[in-house]
PDB file of C-alpha atoms in Angstrom:
ATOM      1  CA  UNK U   1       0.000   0.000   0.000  1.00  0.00           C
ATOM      2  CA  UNK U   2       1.174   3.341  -0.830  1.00  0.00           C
ATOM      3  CA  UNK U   3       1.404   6.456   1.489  1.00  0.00           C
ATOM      4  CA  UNK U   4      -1.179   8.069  -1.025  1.00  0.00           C
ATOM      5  CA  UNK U   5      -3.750   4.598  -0.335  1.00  0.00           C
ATOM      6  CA  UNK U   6      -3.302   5.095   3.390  1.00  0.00           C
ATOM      7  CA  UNK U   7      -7.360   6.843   4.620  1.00  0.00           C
ATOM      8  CA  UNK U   8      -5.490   8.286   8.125  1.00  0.00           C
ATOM      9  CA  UNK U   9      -3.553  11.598   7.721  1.00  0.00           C
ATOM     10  CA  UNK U  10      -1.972  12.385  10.697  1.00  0.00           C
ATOM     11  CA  UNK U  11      -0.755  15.373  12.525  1.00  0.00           C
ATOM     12  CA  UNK U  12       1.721  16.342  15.287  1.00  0.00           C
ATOM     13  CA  UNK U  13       1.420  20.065  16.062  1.00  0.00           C
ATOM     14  CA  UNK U  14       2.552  22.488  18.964  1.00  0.00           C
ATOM     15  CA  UNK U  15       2.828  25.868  19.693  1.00  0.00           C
ATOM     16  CA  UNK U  16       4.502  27.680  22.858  1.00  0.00           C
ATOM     17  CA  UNK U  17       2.103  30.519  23.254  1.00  0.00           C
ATOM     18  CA  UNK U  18       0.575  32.391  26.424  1.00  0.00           C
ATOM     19  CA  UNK U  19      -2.673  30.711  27.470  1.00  0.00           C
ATOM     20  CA  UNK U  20      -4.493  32.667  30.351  1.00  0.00           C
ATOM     21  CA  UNK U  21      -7.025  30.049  30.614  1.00  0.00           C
ATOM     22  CA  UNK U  22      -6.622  26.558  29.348  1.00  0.00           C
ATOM     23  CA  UNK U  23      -9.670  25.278  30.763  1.00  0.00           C
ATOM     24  CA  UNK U  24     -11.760  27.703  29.205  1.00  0.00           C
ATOM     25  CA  UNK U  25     -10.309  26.500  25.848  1.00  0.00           C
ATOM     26  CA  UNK U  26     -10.242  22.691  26.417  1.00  0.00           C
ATOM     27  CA  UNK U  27     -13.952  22.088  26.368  1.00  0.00           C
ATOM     28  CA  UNK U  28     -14.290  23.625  22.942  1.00  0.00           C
ATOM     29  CA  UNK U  29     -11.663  22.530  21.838  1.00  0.00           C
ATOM     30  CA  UNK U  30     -12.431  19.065  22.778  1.00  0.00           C
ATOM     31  CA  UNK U  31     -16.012  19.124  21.384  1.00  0.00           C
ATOM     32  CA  UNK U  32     -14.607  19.895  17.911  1.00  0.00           C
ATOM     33  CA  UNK U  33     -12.420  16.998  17.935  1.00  0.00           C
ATOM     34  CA  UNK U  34     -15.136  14.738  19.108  1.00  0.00           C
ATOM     35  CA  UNK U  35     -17.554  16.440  16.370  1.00  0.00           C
ATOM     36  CA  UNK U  36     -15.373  15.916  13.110  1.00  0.00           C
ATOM     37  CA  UNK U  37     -13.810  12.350  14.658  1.00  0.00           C
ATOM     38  CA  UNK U  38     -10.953  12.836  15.110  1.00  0.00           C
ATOM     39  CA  UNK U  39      -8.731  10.714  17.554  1.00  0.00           C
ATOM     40  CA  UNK U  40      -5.543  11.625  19.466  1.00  0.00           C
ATOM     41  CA  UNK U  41      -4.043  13.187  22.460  1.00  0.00           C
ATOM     42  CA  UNK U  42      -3.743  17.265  22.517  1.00  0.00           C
ATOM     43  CA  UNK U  43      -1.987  18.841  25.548  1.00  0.00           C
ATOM     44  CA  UNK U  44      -2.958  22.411  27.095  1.00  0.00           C
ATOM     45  CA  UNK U  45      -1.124  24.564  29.779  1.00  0.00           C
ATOM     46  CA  UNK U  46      -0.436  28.274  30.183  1.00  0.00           C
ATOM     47  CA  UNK U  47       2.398  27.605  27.815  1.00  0.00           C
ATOM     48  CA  UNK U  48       0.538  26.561  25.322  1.00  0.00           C
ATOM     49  CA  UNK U  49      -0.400  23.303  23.193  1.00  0.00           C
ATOM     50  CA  UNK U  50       0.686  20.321  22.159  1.00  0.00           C
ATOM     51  CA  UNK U  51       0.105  16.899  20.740  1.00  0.00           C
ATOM     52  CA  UNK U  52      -1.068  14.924  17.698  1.00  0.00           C
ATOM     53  CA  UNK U  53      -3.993  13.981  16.158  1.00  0.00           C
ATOM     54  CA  UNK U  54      -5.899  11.374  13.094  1.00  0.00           C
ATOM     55  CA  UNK U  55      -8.431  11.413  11.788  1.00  0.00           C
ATOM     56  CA  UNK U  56      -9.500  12.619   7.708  1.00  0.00           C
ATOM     57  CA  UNK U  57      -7.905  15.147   6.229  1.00  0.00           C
ATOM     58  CA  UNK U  58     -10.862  17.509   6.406  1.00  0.00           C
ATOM     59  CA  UNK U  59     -11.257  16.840  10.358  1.00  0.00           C
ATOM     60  CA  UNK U  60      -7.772  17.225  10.650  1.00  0.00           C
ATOM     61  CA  UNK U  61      -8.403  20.717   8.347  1.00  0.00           C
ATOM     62  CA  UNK U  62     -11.416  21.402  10.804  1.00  0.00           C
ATOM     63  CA  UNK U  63      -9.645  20.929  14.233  1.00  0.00           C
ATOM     64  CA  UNK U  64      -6.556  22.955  12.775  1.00  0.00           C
ATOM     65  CA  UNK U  65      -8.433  25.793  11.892  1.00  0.00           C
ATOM     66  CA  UNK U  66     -10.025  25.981  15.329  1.00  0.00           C
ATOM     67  CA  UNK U  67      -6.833  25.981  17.008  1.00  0.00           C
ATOM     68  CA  UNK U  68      -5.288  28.762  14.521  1.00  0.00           C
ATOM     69  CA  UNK U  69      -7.945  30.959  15.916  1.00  0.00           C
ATOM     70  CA  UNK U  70      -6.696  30.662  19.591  1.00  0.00           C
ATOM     71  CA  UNK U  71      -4.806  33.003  20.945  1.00  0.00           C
ATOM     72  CA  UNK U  72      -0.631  33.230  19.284  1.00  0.00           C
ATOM     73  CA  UNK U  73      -1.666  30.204  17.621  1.00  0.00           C
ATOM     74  CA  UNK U  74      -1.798  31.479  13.865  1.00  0.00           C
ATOM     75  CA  UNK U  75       1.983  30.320  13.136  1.00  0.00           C
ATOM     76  CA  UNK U  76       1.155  26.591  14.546  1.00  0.00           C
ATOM     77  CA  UNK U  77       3.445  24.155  13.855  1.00  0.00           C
ATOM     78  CA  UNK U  78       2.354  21.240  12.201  1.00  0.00           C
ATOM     79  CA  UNK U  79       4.005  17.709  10.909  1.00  0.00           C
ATOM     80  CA  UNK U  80       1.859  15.440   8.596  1.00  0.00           C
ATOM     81  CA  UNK U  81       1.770  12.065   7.862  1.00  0.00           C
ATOM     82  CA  UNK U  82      -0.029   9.049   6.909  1.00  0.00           C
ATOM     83  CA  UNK U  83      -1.376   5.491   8.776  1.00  0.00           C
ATOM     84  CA  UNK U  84      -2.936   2.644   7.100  1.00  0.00           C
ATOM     85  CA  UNK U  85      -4.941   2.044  10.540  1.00  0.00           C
ATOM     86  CA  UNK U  86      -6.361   4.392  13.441  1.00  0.00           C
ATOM     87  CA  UNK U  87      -3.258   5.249  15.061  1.00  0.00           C
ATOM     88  CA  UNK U  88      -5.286   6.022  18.183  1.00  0.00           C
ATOM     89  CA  UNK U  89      -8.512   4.913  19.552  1.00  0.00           C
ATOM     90  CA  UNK U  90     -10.166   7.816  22.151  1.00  0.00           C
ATOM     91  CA  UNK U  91      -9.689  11.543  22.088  1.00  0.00           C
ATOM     92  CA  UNK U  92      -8.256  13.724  24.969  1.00  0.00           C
ATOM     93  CA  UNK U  93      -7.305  16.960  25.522  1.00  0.00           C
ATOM     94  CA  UNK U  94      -5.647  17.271  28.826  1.00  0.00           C
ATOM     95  CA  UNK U  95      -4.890  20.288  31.363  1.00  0.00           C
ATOM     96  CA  UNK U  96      -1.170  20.233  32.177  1.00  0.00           C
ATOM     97  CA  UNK U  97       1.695  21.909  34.280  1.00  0.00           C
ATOM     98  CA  UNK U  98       3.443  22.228  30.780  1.00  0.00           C
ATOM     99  CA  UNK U  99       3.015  20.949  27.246  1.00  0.00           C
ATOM    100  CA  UNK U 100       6.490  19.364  27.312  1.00  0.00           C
ATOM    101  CA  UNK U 101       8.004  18.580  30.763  1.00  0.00           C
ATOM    102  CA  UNK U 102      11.482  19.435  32.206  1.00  0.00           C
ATOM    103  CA  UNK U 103      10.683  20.516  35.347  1.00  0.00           C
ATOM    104  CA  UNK U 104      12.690  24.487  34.698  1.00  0.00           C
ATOM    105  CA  UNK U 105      10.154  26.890  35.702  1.00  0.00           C
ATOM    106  CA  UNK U 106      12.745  29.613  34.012  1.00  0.00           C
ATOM    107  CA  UNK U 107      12.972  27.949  30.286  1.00  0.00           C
ATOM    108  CA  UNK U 108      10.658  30.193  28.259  1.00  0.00           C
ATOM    109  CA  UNK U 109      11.018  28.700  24.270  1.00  0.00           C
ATOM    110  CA  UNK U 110       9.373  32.331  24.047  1.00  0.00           C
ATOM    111  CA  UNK U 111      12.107  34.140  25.002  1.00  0.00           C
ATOM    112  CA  UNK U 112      14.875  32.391  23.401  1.00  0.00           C
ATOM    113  CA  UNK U 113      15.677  29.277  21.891  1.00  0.00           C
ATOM    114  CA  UNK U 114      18.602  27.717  19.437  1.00  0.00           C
ATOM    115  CA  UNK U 115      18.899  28.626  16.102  1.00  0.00           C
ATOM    116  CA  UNK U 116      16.732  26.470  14.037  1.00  0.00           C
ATOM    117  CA  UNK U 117      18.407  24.382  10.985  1.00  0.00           C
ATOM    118  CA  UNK U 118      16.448  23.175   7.929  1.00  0.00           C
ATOM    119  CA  UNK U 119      16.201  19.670   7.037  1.00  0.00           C
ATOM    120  CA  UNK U 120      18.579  19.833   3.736  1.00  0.00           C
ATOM    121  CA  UNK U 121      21.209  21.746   5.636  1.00  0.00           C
ATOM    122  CA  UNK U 122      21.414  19.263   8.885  1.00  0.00           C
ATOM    123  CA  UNK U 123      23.723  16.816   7.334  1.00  0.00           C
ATOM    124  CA  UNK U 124      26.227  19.510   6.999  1.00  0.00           C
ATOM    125  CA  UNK U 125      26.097  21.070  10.325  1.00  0.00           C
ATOM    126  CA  UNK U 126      26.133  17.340  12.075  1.00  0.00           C
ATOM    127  CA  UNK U 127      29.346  16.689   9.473  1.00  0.00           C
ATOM    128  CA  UNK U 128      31.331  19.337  11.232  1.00  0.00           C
ATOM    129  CA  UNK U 129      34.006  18.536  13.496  1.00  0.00           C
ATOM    130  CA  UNK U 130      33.212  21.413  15.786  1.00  0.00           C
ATOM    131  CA  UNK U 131      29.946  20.042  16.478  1.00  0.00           C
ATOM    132  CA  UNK U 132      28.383  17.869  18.963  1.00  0.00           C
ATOM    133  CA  UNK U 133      25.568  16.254  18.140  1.00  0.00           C
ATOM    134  CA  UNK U 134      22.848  15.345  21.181  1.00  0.00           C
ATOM    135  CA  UNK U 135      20.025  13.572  21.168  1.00  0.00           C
ATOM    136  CA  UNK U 136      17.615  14.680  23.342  1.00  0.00           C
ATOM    137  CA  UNK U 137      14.925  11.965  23.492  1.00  0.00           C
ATOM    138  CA  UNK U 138      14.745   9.293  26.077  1.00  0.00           C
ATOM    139  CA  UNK U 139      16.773   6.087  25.963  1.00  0.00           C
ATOM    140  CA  UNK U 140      14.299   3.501  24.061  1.00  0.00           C
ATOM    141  CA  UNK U 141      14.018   5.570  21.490  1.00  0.00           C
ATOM    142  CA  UNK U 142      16.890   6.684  20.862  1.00  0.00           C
ATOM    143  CA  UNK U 143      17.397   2.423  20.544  1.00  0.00           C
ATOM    144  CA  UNK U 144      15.933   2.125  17.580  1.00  0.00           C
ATOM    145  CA  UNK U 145      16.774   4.890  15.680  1.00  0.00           C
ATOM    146  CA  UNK U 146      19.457   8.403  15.699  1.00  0.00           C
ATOM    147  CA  UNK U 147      21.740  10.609  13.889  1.00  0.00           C
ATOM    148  CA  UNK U 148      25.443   9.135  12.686  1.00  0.00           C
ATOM    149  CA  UNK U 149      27.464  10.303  15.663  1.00  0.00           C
ATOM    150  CA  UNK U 150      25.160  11.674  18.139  1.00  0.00           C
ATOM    151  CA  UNK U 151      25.444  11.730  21.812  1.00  0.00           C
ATOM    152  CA  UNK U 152      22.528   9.164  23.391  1.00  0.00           C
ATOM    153  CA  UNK U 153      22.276  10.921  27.064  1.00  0.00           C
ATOM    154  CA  UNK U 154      20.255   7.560  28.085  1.00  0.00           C
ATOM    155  CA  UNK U 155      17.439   9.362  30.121  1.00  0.00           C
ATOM    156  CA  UNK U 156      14.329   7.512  31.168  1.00  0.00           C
ATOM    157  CA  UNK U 157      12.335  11.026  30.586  1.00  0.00           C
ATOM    158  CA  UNK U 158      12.787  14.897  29.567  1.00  0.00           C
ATOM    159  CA  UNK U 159      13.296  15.879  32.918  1.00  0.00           C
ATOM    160  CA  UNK U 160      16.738  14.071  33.538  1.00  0.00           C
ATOM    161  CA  UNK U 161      18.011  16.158  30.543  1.00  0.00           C
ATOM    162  CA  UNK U 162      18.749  19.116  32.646  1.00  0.00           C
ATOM    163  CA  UNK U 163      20.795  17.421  35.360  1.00  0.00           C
ATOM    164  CA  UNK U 164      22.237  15.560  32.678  1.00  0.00           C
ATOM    165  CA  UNK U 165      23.825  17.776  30.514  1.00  0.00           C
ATOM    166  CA  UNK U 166      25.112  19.719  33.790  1.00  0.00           C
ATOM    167  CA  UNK U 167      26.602  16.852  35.392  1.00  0.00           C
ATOM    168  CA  UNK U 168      28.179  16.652  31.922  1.00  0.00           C
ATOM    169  CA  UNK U 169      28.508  19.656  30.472  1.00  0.00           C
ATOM    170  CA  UNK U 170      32.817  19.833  30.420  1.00  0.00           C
ATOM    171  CA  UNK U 171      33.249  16.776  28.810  1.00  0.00           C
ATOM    172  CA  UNK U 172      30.354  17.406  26.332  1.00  0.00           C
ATOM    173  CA  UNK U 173      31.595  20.357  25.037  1.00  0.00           C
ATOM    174  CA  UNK U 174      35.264  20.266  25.135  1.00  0.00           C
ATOM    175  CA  UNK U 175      37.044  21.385  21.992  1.00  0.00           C
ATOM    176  CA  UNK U 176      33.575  22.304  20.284  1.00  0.00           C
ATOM    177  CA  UNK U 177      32.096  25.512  19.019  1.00  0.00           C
ATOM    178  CA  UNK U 178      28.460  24.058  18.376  1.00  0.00           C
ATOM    179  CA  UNK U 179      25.772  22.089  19.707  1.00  0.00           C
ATOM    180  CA  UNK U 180      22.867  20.434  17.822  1.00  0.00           C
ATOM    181  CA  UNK U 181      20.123  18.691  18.849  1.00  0.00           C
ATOM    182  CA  UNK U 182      17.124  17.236  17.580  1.00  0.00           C
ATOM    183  CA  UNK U 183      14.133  15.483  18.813  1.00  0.00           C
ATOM    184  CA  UNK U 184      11.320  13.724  17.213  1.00  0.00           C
ATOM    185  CA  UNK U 185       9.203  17.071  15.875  1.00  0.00           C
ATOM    186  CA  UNK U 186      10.871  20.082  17.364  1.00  0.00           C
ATOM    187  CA  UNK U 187       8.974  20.444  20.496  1.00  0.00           C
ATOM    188  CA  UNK U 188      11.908  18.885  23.030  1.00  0.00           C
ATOM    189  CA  UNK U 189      14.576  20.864  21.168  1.00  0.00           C
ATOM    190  CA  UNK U 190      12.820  24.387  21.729  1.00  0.00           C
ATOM    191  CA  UNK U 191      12.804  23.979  25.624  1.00  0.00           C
ATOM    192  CA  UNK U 192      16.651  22.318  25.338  1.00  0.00           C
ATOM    193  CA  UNK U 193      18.082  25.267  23.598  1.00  0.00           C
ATOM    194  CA  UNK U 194      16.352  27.482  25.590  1.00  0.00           C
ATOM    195  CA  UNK U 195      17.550  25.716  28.061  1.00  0.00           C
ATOM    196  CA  UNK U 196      21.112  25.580  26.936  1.00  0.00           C
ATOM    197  CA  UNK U 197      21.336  28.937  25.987  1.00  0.00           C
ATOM    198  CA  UNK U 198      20.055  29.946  29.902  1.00  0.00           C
ATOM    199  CA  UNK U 199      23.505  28.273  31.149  1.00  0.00           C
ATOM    200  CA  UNK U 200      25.506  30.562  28.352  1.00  0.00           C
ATOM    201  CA  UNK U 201      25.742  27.848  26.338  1.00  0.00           C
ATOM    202  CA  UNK U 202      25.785  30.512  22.521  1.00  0.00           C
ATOM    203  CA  UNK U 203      26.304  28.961  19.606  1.00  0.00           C
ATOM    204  CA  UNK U 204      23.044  26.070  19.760  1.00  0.00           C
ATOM    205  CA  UNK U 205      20.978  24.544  16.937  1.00  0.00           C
ATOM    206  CA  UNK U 206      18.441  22.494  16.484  1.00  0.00           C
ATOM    207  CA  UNK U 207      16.550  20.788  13.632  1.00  0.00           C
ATOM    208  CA  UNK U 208      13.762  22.609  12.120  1.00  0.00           C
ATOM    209  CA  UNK U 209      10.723  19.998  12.257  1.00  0.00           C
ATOM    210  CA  UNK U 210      12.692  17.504  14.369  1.00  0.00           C
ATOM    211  CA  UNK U 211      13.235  14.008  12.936  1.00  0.00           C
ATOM    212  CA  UNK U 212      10.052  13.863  11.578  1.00  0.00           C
ATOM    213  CA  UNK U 213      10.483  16.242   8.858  1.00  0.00           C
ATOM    214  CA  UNK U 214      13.901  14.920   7.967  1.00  0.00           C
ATOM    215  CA  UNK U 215      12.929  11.822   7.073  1.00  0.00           C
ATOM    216  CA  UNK U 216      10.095  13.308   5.014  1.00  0.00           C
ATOM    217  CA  UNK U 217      12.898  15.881   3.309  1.00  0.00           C
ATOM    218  CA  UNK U 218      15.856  14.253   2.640  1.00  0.00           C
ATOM    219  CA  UNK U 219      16.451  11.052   0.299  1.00  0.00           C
ATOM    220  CA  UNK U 220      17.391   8.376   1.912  1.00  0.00           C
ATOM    221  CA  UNK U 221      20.228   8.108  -0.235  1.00  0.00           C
ATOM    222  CA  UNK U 222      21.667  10.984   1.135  1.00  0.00           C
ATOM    223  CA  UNK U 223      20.622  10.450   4.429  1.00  0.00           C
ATOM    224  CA  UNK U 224      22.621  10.170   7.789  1.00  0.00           C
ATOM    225  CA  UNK U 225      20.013   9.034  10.038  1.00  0.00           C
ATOM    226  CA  UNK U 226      20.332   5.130  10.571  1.00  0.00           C
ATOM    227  CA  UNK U 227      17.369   3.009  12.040  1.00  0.00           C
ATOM    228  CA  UNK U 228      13.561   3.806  12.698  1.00  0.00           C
ATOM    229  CA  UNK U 229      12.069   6.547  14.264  1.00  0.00           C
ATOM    230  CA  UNK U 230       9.557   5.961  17.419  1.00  0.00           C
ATOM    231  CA  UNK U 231       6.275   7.831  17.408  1.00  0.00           C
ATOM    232  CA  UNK U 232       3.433   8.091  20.309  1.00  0.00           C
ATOM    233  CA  UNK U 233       1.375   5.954  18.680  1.00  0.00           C
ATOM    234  CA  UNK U 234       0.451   2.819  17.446  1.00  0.00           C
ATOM    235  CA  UNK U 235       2.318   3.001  14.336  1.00  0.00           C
ATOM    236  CA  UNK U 236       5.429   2.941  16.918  1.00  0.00           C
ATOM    237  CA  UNK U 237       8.045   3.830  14.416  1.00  0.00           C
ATOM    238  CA  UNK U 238       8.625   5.170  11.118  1.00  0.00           C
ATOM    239  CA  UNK U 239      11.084   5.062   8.389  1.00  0.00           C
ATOM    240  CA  UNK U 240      12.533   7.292   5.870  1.00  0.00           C
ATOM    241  CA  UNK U 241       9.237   9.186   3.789  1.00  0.00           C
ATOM    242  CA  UNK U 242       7.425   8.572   6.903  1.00  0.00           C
ATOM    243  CA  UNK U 243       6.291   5.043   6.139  1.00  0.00           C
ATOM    244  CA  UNK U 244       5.638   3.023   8.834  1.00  0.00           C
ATOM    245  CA  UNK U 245       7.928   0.952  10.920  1.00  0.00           C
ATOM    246  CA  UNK U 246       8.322  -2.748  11.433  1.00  0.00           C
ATOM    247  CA  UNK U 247       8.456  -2.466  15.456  1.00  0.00           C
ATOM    248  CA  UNK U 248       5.614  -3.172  17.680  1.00  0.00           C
ATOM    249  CA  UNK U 249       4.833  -2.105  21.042  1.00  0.00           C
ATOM    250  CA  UNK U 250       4.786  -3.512  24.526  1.00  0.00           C
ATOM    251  CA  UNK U 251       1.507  -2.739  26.658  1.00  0.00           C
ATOM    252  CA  UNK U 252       3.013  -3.080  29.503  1.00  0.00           C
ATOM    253  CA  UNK U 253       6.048  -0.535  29.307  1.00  0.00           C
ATOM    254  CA  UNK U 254       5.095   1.433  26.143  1.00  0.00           C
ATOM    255  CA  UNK U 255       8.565  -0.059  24.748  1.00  0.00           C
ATOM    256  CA  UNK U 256       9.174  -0.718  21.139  1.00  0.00           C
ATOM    257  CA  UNK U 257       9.868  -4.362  20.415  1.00  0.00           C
ATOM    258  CA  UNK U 258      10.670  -6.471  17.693  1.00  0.00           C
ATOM    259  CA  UNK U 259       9.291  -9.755  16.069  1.00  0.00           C
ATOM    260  CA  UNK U 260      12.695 -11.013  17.948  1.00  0.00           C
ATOM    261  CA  UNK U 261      11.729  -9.642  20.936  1.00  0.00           C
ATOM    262  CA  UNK U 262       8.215 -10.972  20.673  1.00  0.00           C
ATOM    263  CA  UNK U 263       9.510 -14.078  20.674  1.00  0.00           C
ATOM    264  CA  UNK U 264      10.797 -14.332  24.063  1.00  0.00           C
ATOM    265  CA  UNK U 265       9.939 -16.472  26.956  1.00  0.00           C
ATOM    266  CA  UNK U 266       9.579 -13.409  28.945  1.00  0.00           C
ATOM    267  CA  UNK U 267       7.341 -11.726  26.160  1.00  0.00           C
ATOM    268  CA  UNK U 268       3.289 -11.726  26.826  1.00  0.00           C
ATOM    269  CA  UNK U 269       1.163  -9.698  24.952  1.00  0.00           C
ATOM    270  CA  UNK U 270      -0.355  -6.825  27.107  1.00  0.00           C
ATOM    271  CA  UNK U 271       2.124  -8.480  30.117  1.00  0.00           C
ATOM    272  CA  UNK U 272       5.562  -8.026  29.686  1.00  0.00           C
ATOM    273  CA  UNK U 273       8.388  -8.165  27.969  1.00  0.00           C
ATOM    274  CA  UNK U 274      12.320  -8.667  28.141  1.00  0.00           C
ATOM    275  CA  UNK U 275      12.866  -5.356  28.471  1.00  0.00           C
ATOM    276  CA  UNK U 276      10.078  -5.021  31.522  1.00  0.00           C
ATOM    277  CA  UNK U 277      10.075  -8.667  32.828  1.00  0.00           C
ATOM    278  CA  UNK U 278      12.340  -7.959  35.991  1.00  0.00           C
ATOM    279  CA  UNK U 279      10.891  -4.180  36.314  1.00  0.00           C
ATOM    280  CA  UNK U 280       7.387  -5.021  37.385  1.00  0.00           C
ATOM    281  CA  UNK U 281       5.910  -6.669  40.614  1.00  0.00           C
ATOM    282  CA  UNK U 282       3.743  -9.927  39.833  1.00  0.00           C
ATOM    283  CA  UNK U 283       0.993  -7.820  41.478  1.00  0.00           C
ATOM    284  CA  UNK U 284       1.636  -5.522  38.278  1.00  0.00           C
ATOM    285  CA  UNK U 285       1.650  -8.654  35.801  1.00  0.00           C
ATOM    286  CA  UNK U 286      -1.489 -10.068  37.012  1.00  0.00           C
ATOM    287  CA  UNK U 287      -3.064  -6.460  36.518  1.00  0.00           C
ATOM    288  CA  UNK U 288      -1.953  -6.259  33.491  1.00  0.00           C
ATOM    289  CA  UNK U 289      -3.278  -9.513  32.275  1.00  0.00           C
ATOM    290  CA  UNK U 290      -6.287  -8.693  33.573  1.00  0.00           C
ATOM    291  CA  UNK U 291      -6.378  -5.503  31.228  1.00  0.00           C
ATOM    292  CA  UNK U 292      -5.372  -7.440  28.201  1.00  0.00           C
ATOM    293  CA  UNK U 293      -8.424  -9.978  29.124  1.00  0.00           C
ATOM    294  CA  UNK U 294     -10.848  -7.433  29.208  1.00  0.00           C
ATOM    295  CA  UNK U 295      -8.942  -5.822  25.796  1.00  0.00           C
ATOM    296  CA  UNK U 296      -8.970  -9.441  24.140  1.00  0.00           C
ATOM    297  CA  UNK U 297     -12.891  -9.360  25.206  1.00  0.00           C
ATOM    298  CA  UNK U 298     -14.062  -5.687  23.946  1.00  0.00           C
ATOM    299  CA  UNK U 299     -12.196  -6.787  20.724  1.00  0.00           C
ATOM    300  CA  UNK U 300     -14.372  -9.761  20.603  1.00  0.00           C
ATOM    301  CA  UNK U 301     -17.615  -8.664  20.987  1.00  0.00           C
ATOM    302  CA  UNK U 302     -16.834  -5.565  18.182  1.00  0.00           C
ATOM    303  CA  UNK U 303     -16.064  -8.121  16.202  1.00  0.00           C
ATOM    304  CA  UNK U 304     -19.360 -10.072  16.608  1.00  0.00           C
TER     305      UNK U 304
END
């Protein structure tokens, strides 16, 4: 099947943006979404919004529009791509603390951030020997996919980031001039520049559109991105032009796995898997099977 045949467009958006009251926007917001069908996960805090969203292209139109209309939201960023299934099943818009979390009250993305580097010019900035290269995303996904040479900081979540890069901050940028980092649509690397350029850190990039629009942009050919790239949802990863991945996904941990992995004594669907086996309780496991029952059952009965 072609990206063209595939009926789910799908779109990852975010904008950092003053919100006085997200509440009073998340009900209509919310309605709208449920109106034209569309499914997903959208996030809303004083900073702003973000999140992504599937559904038809003229939901996706209708929903987008709406959210243009909000307040600093005209120059929304947006990401598309395509699924050959519903890449989520319910739709939420959720209230948060922020729309990205790392936990530094004082990073404003509003204020300042990196300088941003377009797709077709990243493999030359990454090239350069005065450059560091740093992945900003959490450890299992960096796993399965990242940039030839980057840095893999191997943090369980966006809020270790900080304390990492001070704890290594000496040896990360000695005998360099430039620091570039990328995440998986831009939204990380605004609060890490910011961030970066807060502790005097000058000369920062980052990658305009984040992974996502890399592998969209540049041949393959000419690429220097090796592996998959893992997205919230149940595509799990995708490849270069955005076509979907070959990994699944553990229920139990949210980890990418493959057919390998699936394959495992310690793999159960919905349960476990090597990579969670030793991390959760039996008390966990059991609960867990219990929510795949009930999964296996609503399945069933659609079915019927």
């Amino acid at each position: 099947m072609s990206l063209n045949e595939m009926s789910f467009q799908v779109a990852a958006l975010y904008c950092f943006t003053p919100f006085e009251d997200p509440a009073g926007i998340r009900e209509p917001l919310l309605a709208i979404c449920e109106d034209v069908g569309t499914k997903g996960t959208l996030l809303l805090a004083k900073e702003g919004i973000n999140g992504t969203i599937a559904g038809n292209a003229k939901a996706i139109s209708v929903v987008l529009d709406h959210i243009r209309q909000l307040p600093g939201c005209a120059e929304l960023d947006v990401k598309y791509s395509t699924a050959s299934q519903a890449p989520f099943h319910r739709m939420k818009v959720r209230l948060k603390r922020e729309i990205v979390t790392m936990g530094e009250p004082s990073v404003d993305p509003r204020e300042s951030v990196g300088r941003y580097v377009a797709p077709e010019d990243w493999n030359e900035l990454i090239s350069d020997p005065d450059t560091i290269v740093i992945d900003t995303r959490n450890d299992y996904e960096v796993a399965v996919g990242t940039f030839e040479g980057a840095v893999d900081p191997e943090t369980t979540s966006f809020r270790e980031f900080p304390k990492w890069f001070r704890d290594n901050r000496q040896d990360l940028l000695e005998g360099k001039k430039k620091v570039a980092m990328f995440c998986t649509g831009g939204i990380r690397c605004e609060k890490s520049t910011s961030f970066l350029r807060a502790e005097g850190v000058e000369d920062v990039y980052h990658l305009k559109g984040g992974i996502l629009k890399y592998l969209e942009t540049v041949p393959e050919a000419q690429s220097k991105w090796h592996g998959d790239c893992f997205v919230f949802d149940e595509r799990v990863t995708v490849k270069h032009g955005l076509k979907e991945g070959d990994y699944h996904l553990c229920r139990a941990c949210r980890r990418p796995i493959t057919g390998e992995d699936m394959a495992h004594l310690h793999y159960v669907e919905g349960v476990s898997c090597p990579y969670c086996y030793d991390e959760k309780s039996e008390v966990q496991r059991a609960r867990y099977a219990e929510r795949q029952r009930q999964r296996e059952l609503e399945k069933a009965r659609a079915a019927k």
